[in-house]
Coordinates of N, CA and C and ligand atoms in Angstrom, one line a residue:
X1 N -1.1 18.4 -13.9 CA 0.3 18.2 -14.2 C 0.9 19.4 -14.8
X2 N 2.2 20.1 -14.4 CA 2.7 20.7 -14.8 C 3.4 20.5 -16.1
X3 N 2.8 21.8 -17.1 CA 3.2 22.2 -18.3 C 4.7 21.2 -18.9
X4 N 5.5 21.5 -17.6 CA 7.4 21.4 -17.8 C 7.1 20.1 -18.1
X5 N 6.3 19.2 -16.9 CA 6.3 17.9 -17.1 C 6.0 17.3 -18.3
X6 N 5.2 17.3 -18.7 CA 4.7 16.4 -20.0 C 5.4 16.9 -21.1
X7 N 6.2 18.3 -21.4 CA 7.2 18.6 -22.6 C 7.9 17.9 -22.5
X8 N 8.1 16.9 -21.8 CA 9.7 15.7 -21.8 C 9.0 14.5 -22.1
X9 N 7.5 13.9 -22.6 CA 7.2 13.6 -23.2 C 6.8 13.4 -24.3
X10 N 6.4 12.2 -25.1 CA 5.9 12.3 -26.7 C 4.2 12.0 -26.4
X11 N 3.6 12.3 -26.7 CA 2.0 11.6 -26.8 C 2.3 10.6 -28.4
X12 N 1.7 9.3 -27.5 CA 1.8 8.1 -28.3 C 0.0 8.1 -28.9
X13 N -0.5 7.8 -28.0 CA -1.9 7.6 -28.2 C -2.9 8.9 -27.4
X14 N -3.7 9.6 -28.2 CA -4.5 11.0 -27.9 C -5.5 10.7 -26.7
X15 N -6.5 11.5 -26.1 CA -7.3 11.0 -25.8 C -8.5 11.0 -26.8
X16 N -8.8 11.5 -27.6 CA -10.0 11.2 -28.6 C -9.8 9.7 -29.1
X17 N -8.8 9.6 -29.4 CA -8.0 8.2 -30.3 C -8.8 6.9 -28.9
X18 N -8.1 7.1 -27.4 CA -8.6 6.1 -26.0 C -10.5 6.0 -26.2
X19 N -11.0 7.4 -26.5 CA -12.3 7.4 -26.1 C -12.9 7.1 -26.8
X20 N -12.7 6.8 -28.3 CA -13.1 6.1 -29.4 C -13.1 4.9 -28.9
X21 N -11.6 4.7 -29.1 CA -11.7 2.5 -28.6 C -12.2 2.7 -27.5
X22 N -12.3 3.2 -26.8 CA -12.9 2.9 -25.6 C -14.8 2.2 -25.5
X23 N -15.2 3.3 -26.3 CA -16.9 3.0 -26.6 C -16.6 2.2 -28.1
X24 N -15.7 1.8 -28.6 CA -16.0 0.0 -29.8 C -16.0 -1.0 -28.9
X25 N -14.9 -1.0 -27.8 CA -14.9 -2.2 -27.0 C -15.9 -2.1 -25.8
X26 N -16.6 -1.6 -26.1 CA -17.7 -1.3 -24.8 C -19.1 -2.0 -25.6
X27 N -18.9 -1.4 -26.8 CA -20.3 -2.3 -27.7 C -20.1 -3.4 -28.3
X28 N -19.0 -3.8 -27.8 CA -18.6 -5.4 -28.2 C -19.0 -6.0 -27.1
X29 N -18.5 -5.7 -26.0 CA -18.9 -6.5 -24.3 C -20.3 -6.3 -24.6
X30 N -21.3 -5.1 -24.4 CA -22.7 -5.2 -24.8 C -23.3 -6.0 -25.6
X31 N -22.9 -6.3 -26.7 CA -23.2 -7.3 -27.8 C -23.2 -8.7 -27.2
X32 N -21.9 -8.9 -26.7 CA -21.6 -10.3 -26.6 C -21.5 -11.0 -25.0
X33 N -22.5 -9.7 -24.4 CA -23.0 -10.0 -23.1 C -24.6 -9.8 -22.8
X34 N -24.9 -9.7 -23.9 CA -26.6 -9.3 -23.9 C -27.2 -10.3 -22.7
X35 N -28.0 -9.7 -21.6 CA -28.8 -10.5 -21.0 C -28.0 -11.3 -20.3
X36 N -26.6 -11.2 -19.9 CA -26.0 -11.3 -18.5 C -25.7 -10.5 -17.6
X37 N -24.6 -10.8 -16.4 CA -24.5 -9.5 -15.9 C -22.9 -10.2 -15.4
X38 N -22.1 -9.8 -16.3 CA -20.3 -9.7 -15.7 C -20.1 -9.3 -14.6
X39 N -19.0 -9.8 -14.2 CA -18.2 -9.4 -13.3 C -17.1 -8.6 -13.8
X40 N -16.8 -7.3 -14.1 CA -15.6 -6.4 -14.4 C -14.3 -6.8 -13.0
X41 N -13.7 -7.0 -13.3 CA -12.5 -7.1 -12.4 C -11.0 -6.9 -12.8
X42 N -11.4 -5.0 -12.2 CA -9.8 -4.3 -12.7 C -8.9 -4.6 -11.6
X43 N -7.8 -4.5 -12.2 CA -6.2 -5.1 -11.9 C -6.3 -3.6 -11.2
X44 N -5.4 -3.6 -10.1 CA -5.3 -1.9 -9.8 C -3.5 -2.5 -9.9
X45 N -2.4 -0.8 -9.8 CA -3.5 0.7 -10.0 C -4.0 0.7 -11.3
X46 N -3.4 0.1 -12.4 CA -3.0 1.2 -13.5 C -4.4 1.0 -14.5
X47 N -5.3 0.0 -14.0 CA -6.8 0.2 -15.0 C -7.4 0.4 -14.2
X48 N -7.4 1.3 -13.6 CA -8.9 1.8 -12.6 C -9.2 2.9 -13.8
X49 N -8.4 3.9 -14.8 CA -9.0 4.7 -15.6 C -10.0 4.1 -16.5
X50 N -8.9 3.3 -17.3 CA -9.6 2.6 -18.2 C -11.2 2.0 -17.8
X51 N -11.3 1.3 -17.1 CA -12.6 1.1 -16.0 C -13.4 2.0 -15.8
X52 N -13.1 2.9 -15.6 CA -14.0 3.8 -15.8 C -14.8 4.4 -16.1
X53 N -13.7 4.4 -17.5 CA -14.6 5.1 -18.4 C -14.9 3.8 -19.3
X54 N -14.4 2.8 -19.5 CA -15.4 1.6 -20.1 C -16.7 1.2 -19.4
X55 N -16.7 1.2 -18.3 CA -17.6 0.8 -17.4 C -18.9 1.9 -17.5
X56 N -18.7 2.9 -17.9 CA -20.0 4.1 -17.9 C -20.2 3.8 -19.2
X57 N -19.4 3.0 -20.7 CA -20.1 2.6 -21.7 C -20.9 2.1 -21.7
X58 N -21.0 0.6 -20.7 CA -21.7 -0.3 -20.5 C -22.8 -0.3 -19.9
X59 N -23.8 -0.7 -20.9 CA -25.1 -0.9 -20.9 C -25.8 -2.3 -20.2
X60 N -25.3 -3.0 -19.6 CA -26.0 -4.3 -19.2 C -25.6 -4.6 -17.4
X61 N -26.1 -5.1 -17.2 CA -26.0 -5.3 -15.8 C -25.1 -5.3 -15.5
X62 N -23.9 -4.6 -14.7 CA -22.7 -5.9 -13.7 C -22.5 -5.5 -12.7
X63 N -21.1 -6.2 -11.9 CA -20.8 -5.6 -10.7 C -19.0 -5.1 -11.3
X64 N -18.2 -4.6 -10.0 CA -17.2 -4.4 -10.1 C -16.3 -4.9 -9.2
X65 N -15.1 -5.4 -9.2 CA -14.8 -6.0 -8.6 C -12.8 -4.9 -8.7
X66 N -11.7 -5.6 -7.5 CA -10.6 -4.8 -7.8 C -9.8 -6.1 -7.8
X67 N -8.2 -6.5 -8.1 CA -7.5 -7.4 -7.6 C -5.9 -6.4 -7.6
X68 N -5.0 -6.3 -6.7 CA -4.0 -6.1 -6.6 C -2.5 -6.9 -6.9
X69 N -2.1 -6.8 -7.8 CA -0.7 -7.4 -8.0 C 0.5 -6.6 -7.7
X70 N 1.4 -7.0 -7.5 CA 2.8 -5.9 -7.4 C 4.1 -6.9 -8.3
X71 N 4.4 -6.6 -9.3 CA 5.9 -7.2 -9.8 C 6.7 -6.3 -10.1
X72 N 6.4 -5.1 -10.3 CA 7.6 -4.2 -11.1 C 8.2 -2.9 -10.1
X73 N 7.7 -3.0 -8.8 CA 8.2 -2.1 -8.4 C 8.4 -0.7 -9.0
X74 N 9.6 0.3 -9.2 CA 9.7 1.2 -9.3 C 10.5 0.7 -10.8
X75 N 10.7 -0.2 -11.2 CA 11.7 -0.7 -12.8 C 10.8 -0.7 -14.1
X76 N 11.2 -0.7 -14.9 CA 10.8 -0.6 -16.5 C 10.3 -2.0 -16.9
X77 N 10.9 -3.1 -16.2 CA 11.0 -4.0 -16.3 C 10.5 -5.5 -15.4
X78 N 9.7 -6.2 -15.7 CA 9.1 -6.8 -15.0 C 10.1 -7.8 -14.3
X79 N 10.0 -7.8 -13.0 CA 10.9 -9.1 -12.2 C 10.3 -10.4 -12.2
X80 N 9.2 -10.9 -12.6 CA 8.5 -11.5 -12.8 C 7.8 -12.5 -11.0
X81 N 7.9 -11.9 -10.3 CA 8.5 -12.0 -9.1 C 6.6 -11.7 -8.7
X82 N 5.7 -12.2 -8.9 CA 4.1 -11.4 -8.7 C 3.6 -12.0 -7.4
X83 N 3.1 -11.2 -6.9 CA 2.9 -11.5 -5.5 C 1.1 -10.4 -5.4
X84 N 0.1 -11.0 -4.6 CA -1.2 -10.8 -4.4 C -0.8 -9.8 -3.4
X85 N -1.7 -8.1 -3.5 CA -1.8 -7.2 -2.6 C -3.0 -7.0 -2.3
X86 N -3.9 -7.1 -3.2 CA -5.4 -7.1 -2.8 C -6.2 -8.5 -3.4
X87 N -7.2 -9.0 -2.6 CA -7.8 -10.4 -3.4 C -8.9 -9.9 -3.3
X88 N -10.2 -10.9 -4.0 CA -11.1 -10.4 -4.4 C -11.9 -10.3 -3.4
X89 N -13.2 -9.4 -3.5 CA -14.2 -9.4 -2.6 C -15.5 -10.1 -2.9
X90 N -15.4 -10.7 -4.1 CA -16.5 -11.2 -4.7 C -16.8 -12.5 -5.2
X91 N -18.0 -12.9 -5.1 CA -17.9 -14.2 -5.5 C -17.9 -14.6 -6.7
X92 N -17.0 -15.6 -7.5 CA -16.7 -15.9 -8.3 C -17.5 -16.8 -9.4
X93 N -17.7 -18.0 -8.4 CA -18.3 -19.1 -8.9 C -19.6 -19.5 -9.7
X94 N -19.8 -19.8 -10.9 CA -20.7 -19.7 -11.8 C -20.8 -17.9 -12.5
X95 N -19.9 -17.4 -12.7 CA -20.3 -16.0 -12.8 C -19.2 -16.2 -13.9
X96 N -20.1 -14.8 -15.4 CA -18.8 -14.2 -16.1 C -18.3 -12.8 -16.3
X97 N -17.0 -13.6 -15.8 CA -15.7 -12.4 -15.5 C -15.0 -11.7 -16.8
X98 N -14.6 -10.8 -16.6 CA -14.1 -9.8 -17.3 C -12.6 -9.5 -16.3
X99 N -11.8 -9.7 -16.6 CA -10.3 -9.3 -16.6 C -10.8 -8.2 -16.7
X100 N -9.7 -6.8 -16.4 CA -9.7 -5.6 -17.2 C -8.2 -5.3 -16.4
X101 N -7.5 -5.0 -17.6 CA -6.4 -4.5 -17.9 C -5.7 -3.4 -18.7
X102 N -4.5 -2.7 -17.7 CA -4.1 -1.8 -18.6 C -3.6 -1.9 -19.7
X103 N -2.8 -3.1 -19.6 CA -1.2 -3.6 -20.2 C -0.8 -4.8 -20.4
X104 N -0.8 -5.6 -21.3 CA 0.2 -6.3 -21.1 C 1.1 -6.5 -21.8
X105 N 2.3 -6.9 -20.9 CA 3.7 -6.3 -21.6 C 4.6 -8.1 -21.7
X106 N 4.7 -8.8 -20.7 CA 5.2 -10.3 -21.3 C 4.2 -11.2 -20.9
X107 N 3.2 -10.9 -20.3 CA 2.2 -11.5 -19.9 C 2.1 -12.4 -18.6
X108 N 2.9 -12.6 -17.8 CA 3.0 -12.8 -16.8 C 1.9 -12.7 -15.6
X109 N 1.4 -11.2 -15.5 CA 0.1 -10.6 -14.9 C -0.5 -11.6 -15.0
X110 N -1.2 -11.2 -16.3 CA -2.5 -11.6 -16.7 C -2.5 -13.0 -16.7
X111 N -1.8 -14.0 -16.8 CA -1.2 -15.2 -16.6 C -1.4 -15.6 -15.0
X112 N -0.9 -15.0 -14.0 CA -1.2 -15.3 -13.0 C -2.6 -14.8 -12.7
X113 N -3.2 -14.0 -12.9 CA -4.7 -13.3 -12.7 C -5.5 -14.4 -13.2
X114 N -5.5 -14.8 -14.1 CA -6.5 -16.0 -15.2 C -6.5 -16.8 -14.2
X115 N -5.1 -17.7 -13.8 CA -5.5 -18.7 -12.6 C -6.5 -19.0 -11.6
X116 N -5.6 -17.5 -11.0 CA -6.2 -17.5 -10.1 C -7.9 -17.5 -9.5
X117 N -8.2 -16.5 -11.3 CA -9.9 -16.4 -10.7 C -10.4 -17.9 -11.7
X118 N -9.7 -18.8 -12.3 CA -10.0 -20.4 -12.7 C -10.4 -21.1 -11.6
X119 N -9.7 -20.7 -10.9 CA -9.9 -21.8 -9.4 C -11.0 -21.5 -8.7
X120 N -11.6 -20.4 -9.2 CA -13.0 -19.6 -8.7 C -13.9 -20.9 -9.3
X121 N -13.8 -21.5 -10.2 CA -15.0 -21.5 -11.0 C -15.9 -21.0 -11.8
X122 N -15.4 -20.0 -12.6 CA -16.3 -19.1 -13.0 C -17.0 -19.5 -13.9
X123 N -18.2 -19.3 -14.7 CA -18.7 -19.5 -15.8 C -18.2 -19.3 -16.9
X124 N -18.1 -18.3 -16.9 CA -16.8 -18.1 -18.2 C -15.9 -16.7 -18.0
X125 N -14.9 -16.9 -18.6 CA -13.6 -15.6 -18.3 C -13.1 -14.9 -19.3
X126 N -13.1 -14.0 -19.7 CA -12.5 -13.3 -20.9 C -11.6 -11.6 -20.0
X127 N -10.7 -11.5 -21.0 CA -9.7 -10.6 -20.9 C -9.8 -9.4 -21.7
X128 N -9.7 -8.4 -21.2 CA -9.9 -7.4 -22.0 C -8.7 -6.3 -21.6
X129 N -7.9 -5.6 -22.3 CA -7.1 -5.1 -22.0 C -6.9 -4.0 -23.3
X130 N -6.1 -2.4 -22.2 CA -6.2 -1.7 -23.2 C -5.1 -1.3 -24.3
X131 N -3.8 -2.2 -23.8 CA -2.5 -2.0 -24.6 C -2.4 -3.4 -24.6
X132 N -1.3 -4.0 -25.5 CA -0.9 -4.9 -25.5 C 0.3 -4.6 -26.4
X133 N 1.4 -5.6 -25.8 CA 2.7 -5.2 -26.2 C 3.1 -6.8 -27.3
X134 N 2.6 -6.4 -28.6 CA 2.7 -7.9 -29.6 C 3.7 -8.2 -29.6
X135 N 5.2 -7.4 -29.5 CA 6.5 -8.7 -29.5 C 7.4 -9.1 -28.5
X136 N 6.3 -8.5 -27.5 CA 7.3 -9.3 -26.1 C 5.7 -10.3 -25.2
X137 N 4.9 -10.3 -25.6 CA 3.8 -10.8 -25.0 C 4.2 -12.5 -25.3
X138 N 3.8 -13.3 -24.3 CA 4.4 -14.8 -24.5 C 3.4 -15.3 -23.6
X139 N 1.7 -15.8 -24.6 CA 0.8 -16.3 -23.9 C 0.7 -17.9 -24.8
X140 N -0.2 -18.5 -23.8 CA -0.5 -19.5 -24.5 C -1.8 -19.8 -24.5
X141 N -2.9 -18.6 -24.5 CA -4.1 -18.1 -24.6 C -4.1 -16.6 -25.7
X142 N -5.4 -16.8 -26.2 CA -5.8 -15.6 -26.7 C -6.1 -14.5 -25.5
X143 N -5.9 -13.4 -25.8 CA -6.8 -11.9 -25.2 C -8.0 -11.6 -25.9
X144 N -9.4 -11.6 -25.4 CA -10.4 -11.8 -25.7 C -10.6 -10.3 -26.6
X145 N -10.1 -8.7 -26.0 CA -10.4 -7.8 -26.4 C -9.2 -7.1 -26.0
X146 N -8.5 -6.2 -27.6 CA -7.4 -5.4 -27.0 C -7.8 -3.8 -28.1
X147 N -7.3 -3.3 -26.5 CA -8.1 -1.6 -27.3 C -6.4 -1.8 -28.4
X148 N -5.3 -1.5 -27.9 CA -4.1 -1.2 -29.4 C -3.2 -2.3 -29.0
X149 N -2.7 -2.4 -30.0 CA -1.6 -3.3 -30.0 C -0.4 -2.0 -30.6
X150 N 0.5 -2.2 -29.4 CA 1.9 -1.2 -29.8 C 3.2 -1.7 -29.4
X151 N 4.0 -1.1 -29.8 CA 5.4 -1.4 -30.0 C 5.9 -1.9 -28.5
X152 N 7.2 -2.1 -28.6 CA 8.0 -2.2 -27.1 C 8.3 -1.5 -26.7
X153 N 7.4 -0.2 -26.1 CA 8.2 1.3 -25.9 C 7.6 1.0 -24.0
X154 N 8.1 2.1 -23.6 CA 7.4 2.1 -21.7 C 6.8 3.1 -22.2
X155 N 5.5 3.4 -22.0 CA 4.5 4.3 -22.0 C 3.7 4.6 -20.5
X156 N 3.5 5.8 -20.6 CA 2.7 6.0 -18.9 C 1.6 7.2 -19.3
X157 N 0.6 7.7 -18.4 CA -0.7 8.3 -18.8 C -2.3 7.1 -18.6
X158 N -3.3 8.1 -18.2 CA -4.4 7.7 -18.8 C -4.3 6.6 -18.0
X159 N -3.9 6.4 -16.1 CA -3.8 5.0 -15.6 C -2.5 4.7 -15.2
X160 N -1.3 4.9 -16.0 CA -0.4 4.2 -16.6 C 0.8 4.8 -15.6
X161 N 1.7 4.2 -15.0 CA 2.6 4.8 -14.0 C 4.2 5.1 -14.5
X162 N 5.0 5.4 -14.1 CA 6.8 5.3 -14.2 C 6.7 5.6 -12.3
X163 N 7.0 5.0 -11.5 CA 7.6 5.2 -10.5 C 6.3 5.9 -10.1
X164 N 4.9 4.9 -10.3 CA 4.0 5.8 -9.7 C 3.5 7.4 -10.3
X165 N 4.2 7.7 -10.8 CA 3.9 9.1 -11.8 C 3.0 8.8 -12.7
X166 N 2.6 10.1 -13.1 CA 2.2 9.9 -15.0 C 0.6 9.5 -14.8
X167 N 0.0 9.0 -13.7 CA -1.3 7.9 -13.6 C -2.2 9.4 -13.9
X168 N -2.0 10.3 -13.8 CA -3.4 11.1 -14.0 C -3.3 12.3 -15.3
X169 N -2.3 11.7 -17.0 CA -2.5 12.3 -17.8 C -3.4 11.8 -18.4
X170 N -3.7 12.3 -19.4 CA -5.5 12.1 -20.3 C -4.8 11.3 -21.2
X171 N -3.9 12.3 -21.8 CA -3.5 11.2 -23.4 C -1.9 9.7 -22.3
X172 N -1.9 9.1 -23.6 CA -1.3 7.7 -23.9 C 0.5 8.9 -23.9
X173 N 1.8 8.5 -23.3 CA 2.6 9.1 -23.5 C 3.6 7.8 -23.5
X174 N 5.1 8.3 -24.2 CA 5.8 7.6 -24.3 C 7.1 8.1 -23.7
X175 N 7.5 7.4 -22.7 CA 8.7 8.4 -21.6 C 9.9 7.9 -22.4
Ligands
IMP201 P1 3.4 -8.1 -17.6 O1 3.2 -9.0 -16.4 O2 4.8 -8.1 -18.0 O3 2.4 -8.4 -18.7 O4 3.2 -6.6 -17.1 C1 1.9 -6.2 -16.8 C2 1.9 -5.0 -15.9 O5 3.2 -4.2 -15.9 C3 0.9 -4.0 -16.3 O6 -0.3 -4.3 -15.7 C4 1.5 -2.7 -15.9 O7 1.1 -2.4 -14.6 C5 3.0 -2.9 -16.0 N1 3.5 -2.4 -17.3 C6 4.0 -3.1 -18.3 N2 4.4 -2.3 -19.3 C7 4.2 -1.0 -18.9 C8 4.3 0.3 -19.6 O8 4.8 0.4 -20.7 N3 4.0 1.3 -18.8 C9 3.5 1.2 -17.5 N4 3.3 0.1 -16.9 C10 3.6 -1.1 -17.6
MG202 MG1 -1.1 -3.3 -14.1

């Protein structure tokens, strides 16, 4: 990324700051997965980073899995409007799944994502996600694991898009 570019941003969250939480929430899943083997299943685009590099923390068996949603198009703002672009390739049933997420911002996503892999059958399901936005989030579930809890700002980096941009800086930015 060009220099010019990222001067018109703020860095919200470092990358030392990501790669820290990154390996607490990795030895939490380890702990509290000992002697299974999850199913990781990132949301694309915007946690395929995140996945990543949580997934090379991870010490215990799993597999990987992807699911595609589209609601926000090119806007700041979610239309709430979620529609399936990619479905899974894996089998679900008796198995425990792991959500992995970049974001969540009114909860909507992750709301329809839960459903959907419910109807799988799974053994058990937990959510893990690496932002979460506490005053606009409107669940009627907990989030099993959240790397930060931050403001209501639009932030991009580290995964994270504006119009598809921004997905390949290292640190957390706030446009
Ligand atoms: P939700 O359905 O409103 O919870 O929105 C979740 C999805 O919107 C996330 O998975 C992101 O792809 C996108 N999103 C929400 N807030 C932001 C943000 O601040 N920056 C970039 N993408 C965001
Ligand atoms: Mg997303």
């Amino acid at each position: 990324m060009a220099e010019a570019e990222t001067n018109k941003l703020e860095v919200y969250i470092d990358e030392s700051q990501i790669s820290k939480r990154v390996k607490e929430i990795a030895e939490e899943i380890n702990r509290d997965y000992a002697g299974k083997s999850p199913i990781f299943i990132g949301v694309l685009n915007g946690a395929f980073v995140f996945l990543s590099d949580l997934i090379r923390e991870i010490n215990i068996d799993c597999e990987i899995d992807f699911l595609k949603l589209s609601s926000y198009g090119d806007s700041q703002i979610s239309s709430g409007d979620i529609t399936l672009l990619k479905e899974l390739n894996c089998e679900i049933k008796g198995q425990d799944v792991i959500i992995v997420e970049d974001i969540i911002d009114s909860g909507l996503s992750i709301k329809y994502m839960k459903s959907i892999i419910e109807k799988n059958n799974p053994n058990s399901l937990k959510i893990v996600t690496l932002l979460y936005k506490e005053e606009t989030v409107k669940l009627d579930f907990e989030i099993d694991y959240i790397g930060f809890k931050i403001e209501n700002k639009f932030v991009v980096g580290y995964g994270l898009d504006y119009a598809q941009k921004y997905r390949n800086l290292k640190n957390i930015y706030m446009l």
